Amino acid sequence: MLTILALLMLSAIPSPKAIDCSVNIMTPGHSGSGVVMKGGYVLTSAHVVDDCVEDKSKYDIVVWQDVYKKGKYIRRNITLCRIVQYSHLRLYDLALLEPLDVDFVKSSTKLYVGEVPELGTDVWHVGNYKSRYPGSLAQGILSQYDRKLPDTGPRHDQIQILSFSGSSGGGVFYADGTVAGILCHNYVPNTNLSFMVPSRIIIEWLSTTKYKGQFE
Amino acid sequence: MKTLTFLIVSLVASVSFANDADHKVTNALQETAVTIKAGGAEGSGVLISRGDRTYVLTAGHVVEGCRKTRKVIKDGIEKTLVEFDDITVIKVFVEDGRTVGKQEMTAEVIKYSDADNGHDVGLLMIRKKNFSTLSVNFCEANEFPALGDMLIHVGSMLGQSGSNSYTQGVLSQLGRMIGKMEYLQTSCTAFPGSSGCGIYTKSGKYVGMLVRGAGETFNLVTPIQRLKVWSEKAKMEWLFDASKPVPSEKELRAAPIED
C-alpha cells in the first residue's frame, strides 16, 4: 500500500524507462535520437536516417546509449543498425531500425494506446541535443493536436518542450514511460515549440507493415 | 491500517477529481479562444458573450493595420473620422485529437486603444448575432495569482497554423512598467500570433491579455485590473461585469471608437 501511495505521489515524475530506452543515432550524414522498442528495434524519424535508405541491407547506422551510475558516466552501449521499415518525411516520417546486437540495451518500451490525452498532460523528451549532448531529458506538456506542417506528411501533435537539432527521432513519453510520440520537428529551431508524430499515427503506420501490433 | 486505507482512497479520489476539473478548464479555455486575421496580421482573442452579441477582446496592435482615417467636413468644420476594415475571427473545433472544422466570422471594431499611447486593446463585435453564448471567466481580486503560481496561455502561436496552442508557465513578476503602463511578466511560452490571447490561472480565470514579448518565455501581460480601468473610462464596465447593462448597438456605435 505504501508503494501505491508513493507511486501516486510521484506520478509527475517520468518512468526511468524514458531514459533507459532512449538512444542516440549517427549515420554518415546525420545524427538524431531514437527509442528502443520490444525486440531491440529502434523507432526514429525517417529524416534522421534518410541517407542510409538506398541500401537497407547494410548495417551502417550507429546507435548508442551512454550509461551513468550515481551521476557518473560508466560505459557506452553501442550497436550497428539497418533500416527495416521506412516512410518518407512527406508520408509518416518514421523509420524502424533493426540492431545487429538485439541486447545492446536491456530496456524497451511500448507505444501509448489509450484515449487521446488531455491538453496540458505532462510529457518528457529524451534527445541528443545539438548532436552534442546525448540523453538530455526535458519536461513539457501536450500543447495541441493535429497540426499540419509545411513540407511534411503526417499530422503532428504540438508539444511545449525544449528541443534542438539532434532531438529528431527521440521519444516523447508519458509519465508511465509509454511512447506518446516521436519528436520530429522543431518548427522554430531551439525553442519550446516542438512537434511529434503521436503514437496513434505511429500505430496507423505500423498497421500497414509486418510489425503491426508488435510494439503496443 | 484503516487510516492508511482512508488516506489512499482520499488521495485517489482527489487525483480523480482534480483530473476532471482540469479537463473542464482545458475545454472551456479552448472553446473561448479564437484566432484573429486583420489585414496581414494574425493574433488571438477571447470570446465574451452579452445578450445576443458575441464580442472578442484582443490587443490593439493586432487590429491596427485595419485602421483608416478619413477627413470630413461637418457643419463647416473639418473632422477626422477613424474607421476600421472588418476583421476575420476564426474558431477551430478539435475532437479526439483531430481538427474537425472551423468557423470564420466577420467582426467590426467597436473600441480601440492604441499600443503606443493607450492600453493596447481592441474590442470586436461579431456581426452574426448569437454566434456564441460562451465567455471567459475573469479573475477577481481575491483569486489573483501570486508570484510563481502556474499560468496558462491559450493563443494562436505563429497565427492560424498554431491556433489554440495551450502552454504553461508561471507568474514571473508583477508591476513591470513600460512608460506609465503596468504589466505582469509570465514564462508561458508564446510566439508572434499569441498577442491578444488570454492568460489564465490554473482554474481557468482570465488574469490578463498577452501583448508583448521579448523571447518565447519572457512575455508581458496587461493585467485584468488595468483592463477594467480602461473599460470604466470607456464606460464599458459591462464587458468585465455581466451584471452591468449593455448599451444598445446604436449607443455603442455612436461612442468614439478610440480612447
PDB file of C-alpha atoms in Angstrom, chain B residues 21 24-26 28-29 32 46 135-145 150-154 166 184 197-209 221-224 228:
ATOM      1  CA  ALA B  21     -11.617  19.707 -13.066  1.00  0.00           C
ATOM      2  CA  LYS B  24     -13.263  21.092 -17.764  1.00  0.00           C
ATOM      3  CA  VAL B  25     -10.841  24.031 -17.546  1.00  0.00           C
ATOM      4  CA  THR B  26      -8.920  22.902 -20.635  1.00  0.00           C
ATOM      5  CA  ALA B  28     -13.517  25.871 -21.510  1.00  0.00           C
ATOM      6  CA  LEU B  29     -10.319  27.693 -22.475  1.00  0.00           C
ATOM      7  CA  THR B  32     -13.425  30.654 -25.782  1.00  0.00           C
ATOM      8  CA  VAL B  46     -11.154  35.637 -26.328  1.00  0.00           C
ATOM      9  CA  SER B 135     -17.461  33.892 -22.180  1.00  0.00           C
ATOM     10  CA  VAL B 136     -14.138  33.746 -20.436  1.00  0.00           C
ATOM     11  CA  ASN B 137     -14.277  33.905 -16.634  1.00  0.00           C
ATOM     12  CA  PHE B 138     -12.488  36.946 -15.305  1.00  0.00           C
ATOM     13  CA  CYS B 139     -10.269  36.702 -12.270  1.00  0.00           C
ATOM     14  CA  GLU B 140     -11.481  38.553  -9.182  1.00  0.00           C
ATOM     15  CA  ALA B 141      -9.087  40.382  -6.887  1.00  0.00           C
ATOM     16  CA  ASN B 142      -9.217  37.650  -4.233  1.00  0.00           C
ATOM     17  CA  GLU B 143      -8.336  34.968  -6.801  1.00  0.00           C
ATOM     18  CA  PHE B 144      -5.348  36.759  -8.265  1.00  0.00           C
ATOM     19  CA  PRO B 145      -2.258  34.565  -8.604  1.00  0.00           C
ATOM     20  CA  MET B 150       1.163  28.437 -12.592  1.00  0.00           C
ATOM     21  CA  LEU B 151      -0.384  30.304 -15.516  1.00  0.00           C
ATOM     22  CA  ILE B 152      -1.890  29.007 -18.758  1.00  0.00           C
ATOM     23  CA  HIS B 153      -1.664  30.573 -22.210  1.00  0.00           C
ATOM     24  CA  VAL B 154      -4.111  29.673 -24.975  1.00  0.00           C
ATOM     25  CA  TYR B 166      -2.003  25.508 -24.842  1.00  0.00           C
ATOM     26  CA  LEU B 184       2.592  41.179 -15.499  1.00  0.00           C
ATOM     27  CA  CYS B 197      -4.700  35.892 -26.110  1.00  0.00           C
ATOM     28  CA  GLY B 198      -5.822  35.220 -22.582  1.00  0.00           C
ATOM     29  CA  ILE B 199      -3.516  34.265 -19.740  1.00  0.00           C
ATOM     30  CA  TYR B 200      -5.306  32.231 -17.099  1.00  0.00           C
ATOM     31  CA  THR B 201      -4.925  30.809 -13.640  1.00  0.00           C
ATOM     32  CA  LYS B 202      -4.828  27.045 -13.198  1.00  0.00           C
ATOM     33  CA  SER B 203      -8.565  27.158 -12.513  1.00  0.00           C
ATOM     34  CA  GLY B 204      -9.195  28.943 -15.821  1.00  0.00           C
ATOM     35  CA  LYS B 205      -9.708  32.518 -14.602  1.00  0.00           C
ATOM     36  CA  TYR B 206      -8.627  35.248 -17.042  1.00  0.00           C
ATOM     37  CA  VAL B 207      -5.719  37.129 -15.471  1.00  0.00           C
ATOM     38  CA  GLY B 208      -4.884  39.380 -18.404  1.00  0.00           C
ATOM     39  CA  MET B 209      -4.062  39.768 -22.071  1.00  0.00           C
ATOM     40  CA  VAL B 221       0.532  40.712 -19.947  1.00  0.00           C
ATOM     41  CA  THR B 222      -1.891  43.586 -19.488  1.00  0.00           C
ATOM     42  CA  PRO B 223      -3.447  42.721 -16.124  1.00  0.00           C
ATOM     43  CA  ILE B 224      -7.214  42.449 -15.765  1.00  0.00           C
ATOM     44  CA  LYS B 228     -11.066  47.173 -16.001  1.00  0.00           C
TER      45      LYS B 228
END
